[in-house]
Short mmCIF file of C-alpha atoms and ligand atoms in Angstrom, two decimals:
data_model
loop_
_atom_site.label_atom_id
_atom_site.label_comp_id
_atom_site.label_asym_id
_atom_site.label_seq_id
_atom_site.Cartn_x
_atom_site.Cartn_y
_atom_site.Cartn_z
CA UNK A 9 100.46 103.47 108.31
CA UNK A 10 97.71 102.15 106.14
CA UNK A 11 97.91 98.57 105.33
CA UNK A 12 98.66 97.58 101.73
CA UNK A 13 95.64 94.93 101.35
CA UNK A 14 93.12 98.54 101.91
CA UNK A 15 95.12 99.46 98.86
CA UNK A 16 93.07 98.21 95.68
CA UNK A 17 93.88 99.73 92.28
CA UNK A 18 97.24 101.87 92.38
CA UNK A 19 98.70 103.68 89.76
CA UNK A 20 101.06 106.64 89.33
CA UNK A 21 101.71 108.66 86.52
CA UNK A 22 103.99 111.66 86.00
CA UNK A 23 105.94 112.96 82.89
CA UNK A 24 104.70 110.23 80.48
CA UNK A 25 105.69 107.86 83.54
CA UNK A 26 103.82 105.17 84.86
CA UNK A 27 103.60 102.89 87.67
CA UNK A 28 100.99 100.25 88.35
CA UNK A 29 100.57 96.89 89.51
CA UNK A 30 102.42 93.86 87.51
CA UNK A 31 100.25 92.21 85.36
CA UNK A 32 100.84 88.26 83.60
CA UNK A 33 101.22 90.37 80.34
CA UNK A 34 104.62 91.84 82.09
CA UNK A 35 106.35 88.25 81.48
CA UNK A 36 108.64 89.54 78.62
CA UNK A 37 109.83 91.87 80.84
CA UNK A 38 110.64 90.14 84.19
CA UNK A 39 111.82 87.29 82.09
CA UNK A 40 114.74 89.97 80.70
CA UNK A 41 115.04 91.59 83.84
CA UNK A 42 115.57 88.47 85.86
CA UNK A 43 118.46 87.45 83.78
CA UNK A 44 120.02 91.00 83.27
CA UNK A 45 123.83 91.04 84.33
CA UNK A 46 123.50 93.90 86.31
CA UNK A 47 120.25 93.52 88.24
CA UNK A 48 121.39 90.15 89.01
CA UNK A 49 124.56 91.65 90.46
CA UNK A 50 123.33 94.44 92.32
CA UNK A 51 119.81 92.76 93.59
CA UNK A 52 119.58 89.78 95.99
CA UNK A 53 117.63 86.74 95.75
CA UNK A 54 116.85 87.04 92.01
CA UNK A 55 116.27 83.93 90.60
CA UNK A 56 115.74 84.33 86.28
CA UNK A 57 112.86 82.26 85.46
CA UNK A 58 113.20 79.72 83.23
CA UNK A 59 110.73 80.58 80.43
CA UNK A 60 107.95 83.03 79.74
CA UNK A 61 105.51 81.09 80.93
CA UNK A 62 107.31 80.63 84.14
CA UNK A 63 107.53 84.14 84.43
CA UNK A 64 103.68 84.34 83.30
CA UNK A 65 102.95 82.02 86.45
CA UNK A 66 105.01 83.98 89.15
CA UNK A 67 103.62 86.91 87.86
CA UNK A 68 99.94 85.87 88.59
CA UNK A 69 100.47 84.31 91.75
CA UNK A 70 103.53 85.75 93.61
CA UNK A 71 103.16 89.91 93.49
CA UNK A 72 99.42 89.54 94.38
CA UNK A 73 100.09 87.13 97.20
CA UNK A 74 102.68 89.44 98.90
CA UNK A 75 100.30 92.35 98.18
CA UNK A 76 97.12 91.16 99.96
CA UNK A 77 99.74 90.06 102.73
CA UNK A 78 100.91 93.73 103.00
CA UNK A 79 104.55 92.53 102.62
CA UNK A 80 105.47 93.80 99.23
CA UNK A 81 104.44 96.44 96.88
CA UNK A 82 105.52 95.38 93.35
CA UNK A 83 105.20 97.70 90.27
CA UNK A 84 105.63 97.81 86.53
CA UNK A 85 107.37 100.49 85.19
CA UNK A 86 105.58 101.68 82.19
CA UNK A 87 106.88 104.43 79.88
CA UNK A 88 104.65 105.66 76.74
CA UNK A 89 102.93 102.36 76.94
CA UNK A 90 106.08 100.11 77.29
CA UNK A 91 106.94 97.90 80.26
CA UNK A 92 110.75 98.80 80.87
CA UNK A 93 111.28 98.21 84.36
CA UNK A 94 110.43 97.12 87.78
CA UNK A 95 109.93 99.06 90.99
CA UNK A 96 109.21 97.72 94.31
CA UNK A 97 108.69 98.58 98.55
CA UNK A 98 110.03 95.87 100.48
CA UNK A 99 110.27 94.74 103.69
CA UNK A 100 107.35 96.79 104.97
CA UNK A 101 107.26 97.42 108.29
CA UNK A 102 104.19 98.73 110.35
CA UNK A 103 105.48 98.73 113.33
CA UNK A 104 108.23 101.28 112.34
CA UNK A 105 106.43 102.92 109.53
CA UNK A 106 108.75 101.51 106.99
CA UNK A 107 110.39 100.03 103.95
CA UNK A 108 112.99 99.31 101.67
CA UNK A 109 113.14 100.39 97.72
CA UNK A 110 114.60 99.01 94.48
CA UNK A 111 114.30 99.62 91.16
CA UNK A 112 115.75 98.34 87.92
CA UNK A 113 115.29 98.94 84.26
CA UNK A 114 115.74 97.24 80.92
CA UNK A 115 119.80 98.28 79.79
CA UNK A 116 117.96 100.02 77.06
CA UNK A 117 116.25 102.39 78.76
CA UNK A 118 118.82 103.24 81.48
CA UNK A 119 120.82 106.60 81.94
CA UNK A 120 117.59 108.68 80.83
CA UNK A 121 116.77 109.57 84.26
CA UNK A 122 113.53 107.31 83.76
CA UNK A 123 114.87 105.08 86.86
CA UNK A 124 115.06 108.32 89.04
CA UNK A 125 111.49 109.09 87.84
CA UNK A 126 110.46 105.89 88.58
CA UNK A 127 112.00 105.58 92.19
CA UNK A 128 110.09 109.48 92.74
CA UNK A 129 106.99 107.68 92.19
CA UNK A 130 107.40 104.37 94.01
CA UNK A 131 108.64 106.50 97.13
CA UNK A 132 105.23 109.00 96.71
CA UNK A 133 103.72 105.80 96.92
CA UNK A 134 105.23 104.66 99.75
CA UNK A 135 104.61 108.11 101.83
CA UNK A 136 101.34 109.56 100.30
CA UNK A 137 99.10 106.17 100.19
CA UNK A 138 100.61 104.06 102.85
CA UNK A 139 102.02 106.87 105.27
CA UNK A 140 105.28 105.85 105.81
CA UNK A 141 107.32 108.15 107.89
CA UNK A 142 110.92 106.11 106.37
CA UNK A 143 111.77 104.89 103.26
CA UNK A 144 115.59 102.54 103.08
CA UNK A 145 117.93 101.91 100.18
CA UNK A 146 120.68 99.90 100.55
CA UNK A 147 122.89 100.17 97.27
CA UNK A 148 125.98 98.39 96.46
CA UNK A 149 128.80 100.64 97.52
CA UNK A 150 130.29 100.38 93.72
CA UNK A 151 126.81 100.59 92.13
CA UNK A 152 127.20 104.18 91.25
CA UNK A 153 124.15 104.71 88.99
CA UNK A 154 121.74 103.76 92.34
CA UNK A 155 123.08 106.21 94.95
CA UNK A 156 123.14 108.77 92.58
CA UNK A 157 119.55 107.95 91.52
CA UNK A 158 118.85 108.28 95.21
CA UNK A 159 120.64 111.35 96.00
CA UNK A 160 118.79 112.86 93.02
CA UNK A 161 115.48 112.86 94.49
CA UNK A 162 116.95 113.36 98.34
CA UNK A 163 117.62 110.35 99.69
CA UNK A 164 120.57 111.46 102.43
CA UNK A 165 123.48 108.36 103.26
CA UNK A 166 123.17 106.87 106.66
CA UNK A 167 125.51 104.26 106.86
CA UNK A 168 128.17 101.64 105.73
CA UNK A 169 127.15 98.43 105.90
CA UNK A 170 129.94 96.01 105.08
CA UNK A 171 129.34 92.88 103.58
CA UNK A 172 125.05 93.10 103.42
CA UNK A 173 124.10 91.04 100.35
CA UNK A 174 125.36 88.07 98.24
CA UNK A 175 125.01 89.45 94.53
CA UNK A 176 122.62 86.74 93.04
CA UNK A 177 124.86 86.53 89.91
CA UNK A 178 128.21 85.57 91.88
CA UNK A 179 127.39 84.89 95.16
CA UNK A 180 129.98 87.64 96.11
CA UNK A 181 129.40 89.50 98.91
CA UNK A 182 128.88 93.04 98.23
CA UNK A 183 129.53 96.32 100.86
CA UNK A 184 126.58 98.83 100.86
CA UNK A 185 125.87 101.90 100.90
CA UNK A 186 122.60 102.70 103.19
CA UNK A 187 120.62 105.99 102.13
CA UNK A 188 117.21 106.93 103.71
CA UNK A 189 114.58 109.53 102.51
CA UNK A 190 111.68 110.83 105.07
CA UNK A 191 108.51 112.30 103.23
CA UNK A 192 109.90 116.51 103.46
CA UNK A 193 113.06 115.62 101.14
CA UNK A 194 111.65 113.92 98.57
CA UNK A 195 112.33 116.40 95.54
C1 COA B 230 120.33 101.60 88.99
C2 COA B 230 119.52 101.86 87.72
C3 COA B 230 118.05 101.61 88.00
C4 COA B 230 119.73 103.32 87.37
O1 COA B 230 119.09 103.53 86.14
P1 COA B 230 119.42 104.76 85.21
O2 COA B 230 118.41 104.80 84.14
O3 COA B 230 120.83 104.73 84.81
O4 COA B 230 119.19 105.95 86.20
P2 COA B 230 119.02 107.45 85.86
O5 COA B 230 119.39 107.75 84.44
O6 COA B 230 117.64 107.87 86.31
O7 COA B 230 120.05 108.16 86.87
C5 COA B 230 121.25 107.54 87.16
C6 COA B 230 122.25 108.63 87.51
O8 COA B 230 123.45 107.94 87.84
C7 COA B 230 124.47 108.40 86.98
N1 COA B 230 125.34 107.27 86.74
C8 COA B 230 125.06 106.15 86.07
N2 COA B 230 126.12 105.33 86.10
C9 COA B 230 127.07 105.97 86.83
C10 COA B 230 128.40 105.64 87.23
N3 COA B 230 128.95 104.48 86.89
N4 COA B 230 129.08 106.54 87.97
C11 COA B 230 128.53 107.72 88.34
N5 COA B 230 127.26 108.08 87.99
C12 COA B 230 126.57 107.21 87.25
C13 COA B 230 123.77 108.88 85.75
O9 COA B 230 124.58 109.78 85.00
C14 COA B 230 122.57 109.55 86.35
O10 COA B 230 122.92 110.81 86.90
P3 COA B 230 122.48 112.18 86.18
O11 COA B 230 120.98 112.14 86.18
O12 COA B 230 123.03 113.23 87.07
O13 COA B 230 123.07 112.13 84.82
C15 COA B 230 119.98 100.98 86.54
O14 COA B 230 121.34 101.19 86.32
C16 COA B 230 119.71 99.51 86.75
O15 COA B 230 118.66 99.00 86.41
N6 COA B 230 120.73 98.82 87.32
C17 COA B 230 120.60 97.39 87.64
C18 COA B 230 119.72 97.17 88.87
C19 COA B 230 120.16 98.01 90.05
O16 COA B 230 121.34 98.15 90.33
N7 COA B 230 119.16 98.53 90.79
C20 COA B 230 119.39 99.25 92.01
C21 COA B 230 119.44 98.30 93.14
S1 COA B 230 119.63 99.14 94.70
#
Protein backbone atom coordinates (compact mmCIF):
# COMPACT_ATOMS: atom_id res chain seq x y z
CA UNK A 1 0.00 0.00 0.00
CA UNK A 2 1.43 3.41 -0.64
CA UNK A 3 1.34 5.72 2.21
CA UNK A 4 -0.98 8.73 2.01
CA UNK A 5 1.77 11.50 3.09
CA UNK A 6 3.71 10.25 -0.70
CA UNK A 7 0.35 11.41 -1.91
CA UNK A 8 0.66 15.30 -2.73
CA UNK A 9 -1.95 16.90 -5.00
CA UNK A 10 -5.05 14.48 -5.62
CA UNK A 11 -7.86 15.08 -7.63
CA UNK A 12 -10.49 13.06 -9.50
CA UNK A 13 -12.74 14.01 -12.04
CA UNK A 14 -15.34 12.07 -14.00
CA UNK A 15 -18.76 13.12 -15.57
CA UNK A 16 -18.54 16.83 -14.55
CA UNK A 17 -17.53 15.21 -11.03
CA UNK A 18 -14.90 16.22 -8.90
CA UNK A 19 -12.99 15.23 -5.98
CA UNK A 20 -10.06 16.99 -4.38
CA UNK A 21 -8.67 17.90 -1.21
CA UNK A 22 -10.85 20.24 1.32
CA UNK A 23 -9.85 23.56 1.18
CA UNK A 24 -10.71 26.65 4.15
CA UNK A 25 -12.96 28.02 1.26
CA UNK A 26 -15.18 24.62 1.84
CA UNK A 27 -16.48 26.20 5.31
CA UNK A 28 -20.04 26.92 3.97
CA UNK A 29 -20.26 23.59 3.19
CA UNK A 30 -19.03 21.51 6.19
CA UNK A 31 -20.71 24.10 8.29
CA UNK A 32 -24.26 22.75 6.51
CA UNK A 33 -23.16 19.38 6.37
CA UNK A 34 -22.17 19.14 9.98
CA UNK A 35 -25.54 20.15 11.12
CA UNK A 36 -27.61 18.21 8.43
CA UNK A 37 -30.34 15.89 10.13
CA UNK A 38 -29.44 13.07 8.28
CA UNK A 39 -25.64 12.99 8.17
CA UNK A 40 -25.78 13.61 11.76
CA UNK A 41 -27.96 10.52 12.11
CA UNK A 42 -26.34 8.17 9.96
CA UNK A 43 -22.48 9.35 10.63
CA UNK A 44 -20.66 9.02 13.99
CA UNK A 45 -18.72 11.46 15.84
CA UNK A 46 -19.98 14.54 13.93
CA UNK A 47 -19.77 17.38 15.88
CA UNK A 48 -21.54 20.77 13.77
CA UNK A 49 -19.22 23.53 14.22
CA UNK A 50 -20.29 26.39 15.72
CA UNK A 51 -19.71 29.11 13.07
CA UNK A 52 -18.01 29.51 9.73
CA UNK A 53 -15.07 30.47 10.98
CA UNK A 54 -14.93 27.50 13.19
CA UNK A 55 -15.45 25.46 10.35
CA UNK A 56 -12.76 27.72 8.40
CA UNK A 57 -10.24 26.68 11.30
CA UNK A 58 -10.90 22.81 11.33
CA UNK A 59 -10.76 22.92 7.85
CA UNK A 60 -7.11 24.27 7.71
CA UNK A 61 -5.76 22.36 10.40
CA UNK A 62 -7.62 19.03 10.93
CA UNK A 63 -7.94 17.22 7.17
CA UNK A 64 -4.25 18.14 6.50
CA UNK A 65 -3.07 16.86 9.85
CA UNK A 66 -4.73 13.40 9.40
CA UNK A 67 -3.46 13.45 5.78
CA UNK A 68 0.32 13.86 6.34
CA UNK A 69 -0.39 11.23 9.23
CA UNK A 70 -1.74 8.77 6.59
CA UNK A 71 -4.88 8.25 8.76
CA UNK A 72 -7.54 9.93 6.74
CA UNK A 73 -8.20 10.87 3.25
CA UNK A 74 -10.75 13.73 3.24
CA UNK A 75 -12.35 15.13 0.00
CA UNK A 76 -14.61 17.84 -1.31
CA UNK A 77 -17.13 16.90 -3.49
CA UNK A 78 -17.28 19.34 -6.25
CA UNK A 79 -19.92 19.31 -9.01
CA UNK A 80 -19.76 22.00 -12.01
CA UNK A 81 -17.75 24.13 -9.71
CA UNK A 82 -19.96 23.76 -6.53
CA UNK A 83 -18.90 22.19 -3.23
CA UNK A 84 -21.96 19.80 -2.44
CA UNK A 85 -20.58 17.17 -0.46
CA UNK A 86 -17.98 15.35 1.43
CA UNK A 87 -16.20 12.08 0.77
CA UNK A 88 -13.74 10.42 2.89
CA UNK A 89 -11.28 6.88 3.52
CA UNK A 90 -11.08 6.19 7.03
CA UNK A 91 -9.51 4.14 9.28
CA UNK A 92 -6.66 3.25 6.95
CA UNK A 93 -5.00 0.38 7.59
CA UNK A 94 -1.52 -0.69 6.14
CA UNK A 95 -1.11 -3.52 7.69
CA UNK A 96 -4.30 -5.05 6.10
CA UNK A 97 -4.40 -2.97 3.02
CA UNK A 98 -7.47 -1.19 4.12
CA UNK A 99 -10.20 1.30 4.85
CA UNK A 100 -13.47 2.43 5.56
CA UNK A 101 -15.74 4.93 3.23
CA UNK A 102 -18.43 7.59 3.74
CA UNK A 103 -19.93 9.99 1.89
CA UNK A 104 -22.62 12.61 2.31
CA UNK A 105 -24.15 15.35 0.29
CA UNK A 106 -25.99 18.62 0.68
CA UNK A 107 -30.16 17.44 0.81
CA UNK A 108 -30.20 19.42 -2.34
CA UNK A 109 -28.20 17.59 -4.36
CA UNK A 110 -29.14 14.06 -3.18
CA UNK A 111 -31.07 11.28 -5.20
CA UNK A 112 -29.15 12.36 -8.54
CA UNK A 113 -26.85 9.56 -8.34
CA UNK A 114 -24.03 12.30 -7.72
CA UNK A 115 -23.32 10.46 -4.18
CA UNK A 116 -22.82 7.09 -6.11
CA UNK A 117 -20.48 9.02 -8.47
CA UNK A 118 -18.79 10.41 -5.81
CA UNK A 119 -18.25 7.15 -3.67
CA UNK A 120 -16.87 5.53 -7.50
CA UNK A 121 -14.25 8.04 -7.24
CA UNK A 122 -13.24 8.09 -3.59
CA UNK A 123 -13.02 4.12 -3.84
CA UNK A 124 -10.66 4.53 -7.34
CA UNK A 125 -8.83 6.52 -5.04
CA UNK A 126 -8.54 4.28 -2.49
CA UNK A 127 -7.43 1.20 -4.91
CA UNK A 128 -5.61 2.94 -7.88
CA UNK A 129 -3.29 5.55 -5.80
CA UNK A 130 -2.95 3.93 -2.47
CA UNK A 131 -3.32 0.12 -3.50
CA UNK A 132 -5.69 -1.06 -1.27
CA UNK A 133 -6.70 -4.60 -1.76
CA UNK A 134 -10.26 -3.79 0.70
CA UNK A 135 -12.38 -1.09 0.91
CA UNK A 136 -15.41 -1.25 4.21
CA UNK A 137 -18.79 0.43 4.51
CA UNK A 138 -20.68 0.07 7.35
CA UNK A 139 -24.25 1.65 6.69
CA UNK A 140 -27.06 1.97 9.02
CA UNK A 141 -29.24 -1.04 8.47
CA UNK A 142 -32.38 1.49 7.82
CA UNK A 143 -30.24 3.96 5.83
CA UNK A 144 -31.50 2.74 2.55
CA UNK A 145 -30.11 5.41 0.19
CA UNK A 146 -26.24 4.19 1.39
CA UNK A 147 -26.40 0.43 0.71
CA UNK A 148 -27.99 1.00 -2.34
CA UNK A 149 -25.35 3.61 -3.29
CA UNK A 150 -22.94 0.83 -2.47
CA UNK A 151 -24.48 -1.98 -4.19
CA UNK A 152 -24.61 0.31 -7.24
CA UNK A 153 -21.04 0.43 -7.86
CA UNK A 154 -20.43 -3.38 -6.36
CA UNK A 155 -19.91 -3.22 -3.04
CA UNK A 156 -21.20 -7.04 -1.95
CA UNK A 157 -22.84 -7.27 2.06
CA UNK A 158 -20.66 -9.09 4.48
CA UNK A 159 -22.22 -8.86 7.62
CA UNK A 160 -24.70 -7.71 10.40
CA UNK A 161 -23.30 -5.87 12.87
CA UNK A 162 -25.77 -5.12 15.63
CA UNK A 163 -25.59 -2.18 17.56
CA UNK A 164 -22.04 -0.51 15.80
CA UNK A 165 -22.50 3.27 16.11
CA UNK A 166 -24.24 5.89 18.34
CA UNK A 167 -26.00 8.25 15.66
CA UNK A 168 -24.34 11.66 16.61
CA UNK A 169 -27.80 13.35 16.42
CA UNK A 170 -29.53 10.99 19.15
CA UNK A 171 -27.10 9.08 20.65
CA UNK A 172 -29.19 5.99 19.56
CA UNK A 173 -27.54 3.11 18.77
CA UNK A 174 -27.91 2.10 15.29
CA UNK A 175 -27.59 -1.81 13.67
CA UNK A 176 -25.41 -1.91 10.47
CA UNK A 177 -25.20 -3.18 7.59
CA UNK A 178 -21.36 -4.11 6.59
CA UNK A 179 -20.66 -4.13 2.67
CA UNK A 180 -17.08 -4.52 1.24
CA UNK A 181 -15.79 -3.85 -2.37
CA UNK A 182 -12.20 -5.38 -3.57
CA UNK A 183 -10.62 -3.45 -6.63
CA UNK A 184 -12.26 -6.24 -9.68
CA UNK A 185 -16.00 -5.19 -8.65
CA UNK A 186 -15.86 -1.80 -8.63
CA UNK A 187 -18.30 -0.91 -11.64
C1 LIG B 1 -26.42 8.41 1.52
C2 LIG B 1 -26.41 9.59 0.54
C3 LIG B 1 -24.99 10.05 0.35
C4 LIG B 1 -26.97 9.06 -0.77
O1 LIG B 1 -27.06 10.16 -1.63
P1 LIG B 1 -27.99 10.16 -2.91
O2 LIG B 1 -27.67 11.37 -3.69
O3 LIG B 1 -29.38 9.95 -2.54
O4 LIG B 1 -27.45 8.89 -3.66
P2 LIG B 1 -27.68 8.49 -5.13
O5 LIG B 1 -28.75 9.30 -5.78
O6 LIG B 1 -26.33 8.46 -5.82
O7 LIG B 1 -28.15 6.95 -5.00
C5 LIG B 1 -28.94 6.57 -3.95
C6 LIG B 1 -29.76 5.37 -4.40
O8 LIG B 1 -30.52 5.00 -3.26
C7 LIG B 1 -31.90 5.05 -3.61
N1 LIG B 1 -32.60 5.46 -2.42
C8 LIG B 1 -32.55 6.64 -1.80
N2 LIG B 1 -33.33 6.62 -0.71
C9 LIG B 1 -33.86 5.36 -0.65
C10 LIG B 1 -34.75 4.70 0.24
N3 LIG B 1 -35.23 5.33 1.31
N4 LIG B 1 -35.08 3.42 -0.02
C11 LIG B 1 -34.58 2.77 -1.10
N5 LIG B 1 -33.73 3.34 -1.98
C12 LIG B 1 -33.39 4.62 -1.74
C13 LIG B 1 -31.98 6.04 -4.72
O9 LIG B 1 -33.17 5.87 -5.49
C14 LIG B 1 -30.75 5.71 -5.50
O10 LIG B 1 -30.94 4.53 -6.26
P3 LIG B 1 -31.11 4.58 -7.85
O11 LIG B 1 -29.82 5.17 -8.36
O12 LIG B 1 -31.27 3.16 -8.24
O13 LIG B 1 -32.29 5.45 -8.11
C15 LIG B 1 -27.28 10.77 1.02
O14 LIG B 1 -28.58 10.30 1.25
C16 LIG B 1 -26.75 11.42 2.28
O15 LIG B 1 -25.95 12.34 2.22
N6 LIG B 1 -27.24 10.93 3.44
C17 LIG B 1 -26.77 11.43 4.74
C18 LIG B 1 -25.37 10.91 5.07
C19 LIG B 1 -25.27 9.41 4.94
O16 LIG B 1 -26.15 8.67 5.33
N7 LIG B 1 -24.11 8.96 4.41
C20 LIG B 1 -23.79 7.56 4.32
C21 LIG B 1 -23.13 7.12 5.57
S1 LIG B 1 -22.62 5.42 5.49
Amino acid sequence: MRALAAVGEARLEADGLVLRRPVPGDAPLVYRGTRDPLVREFLQAVIPHVDLAAAERWLAEVPPQLWTGGRAAYFTVVLDGEPVGWAELVNLDAADESAEVAVWLLPEHRRMRTATGALRLVCRFGFEWLGLRRIDAFAAADNMASQVMGAAIGFRRAGYRPALFRSSRTQRLHDAVHATLVPDDLC
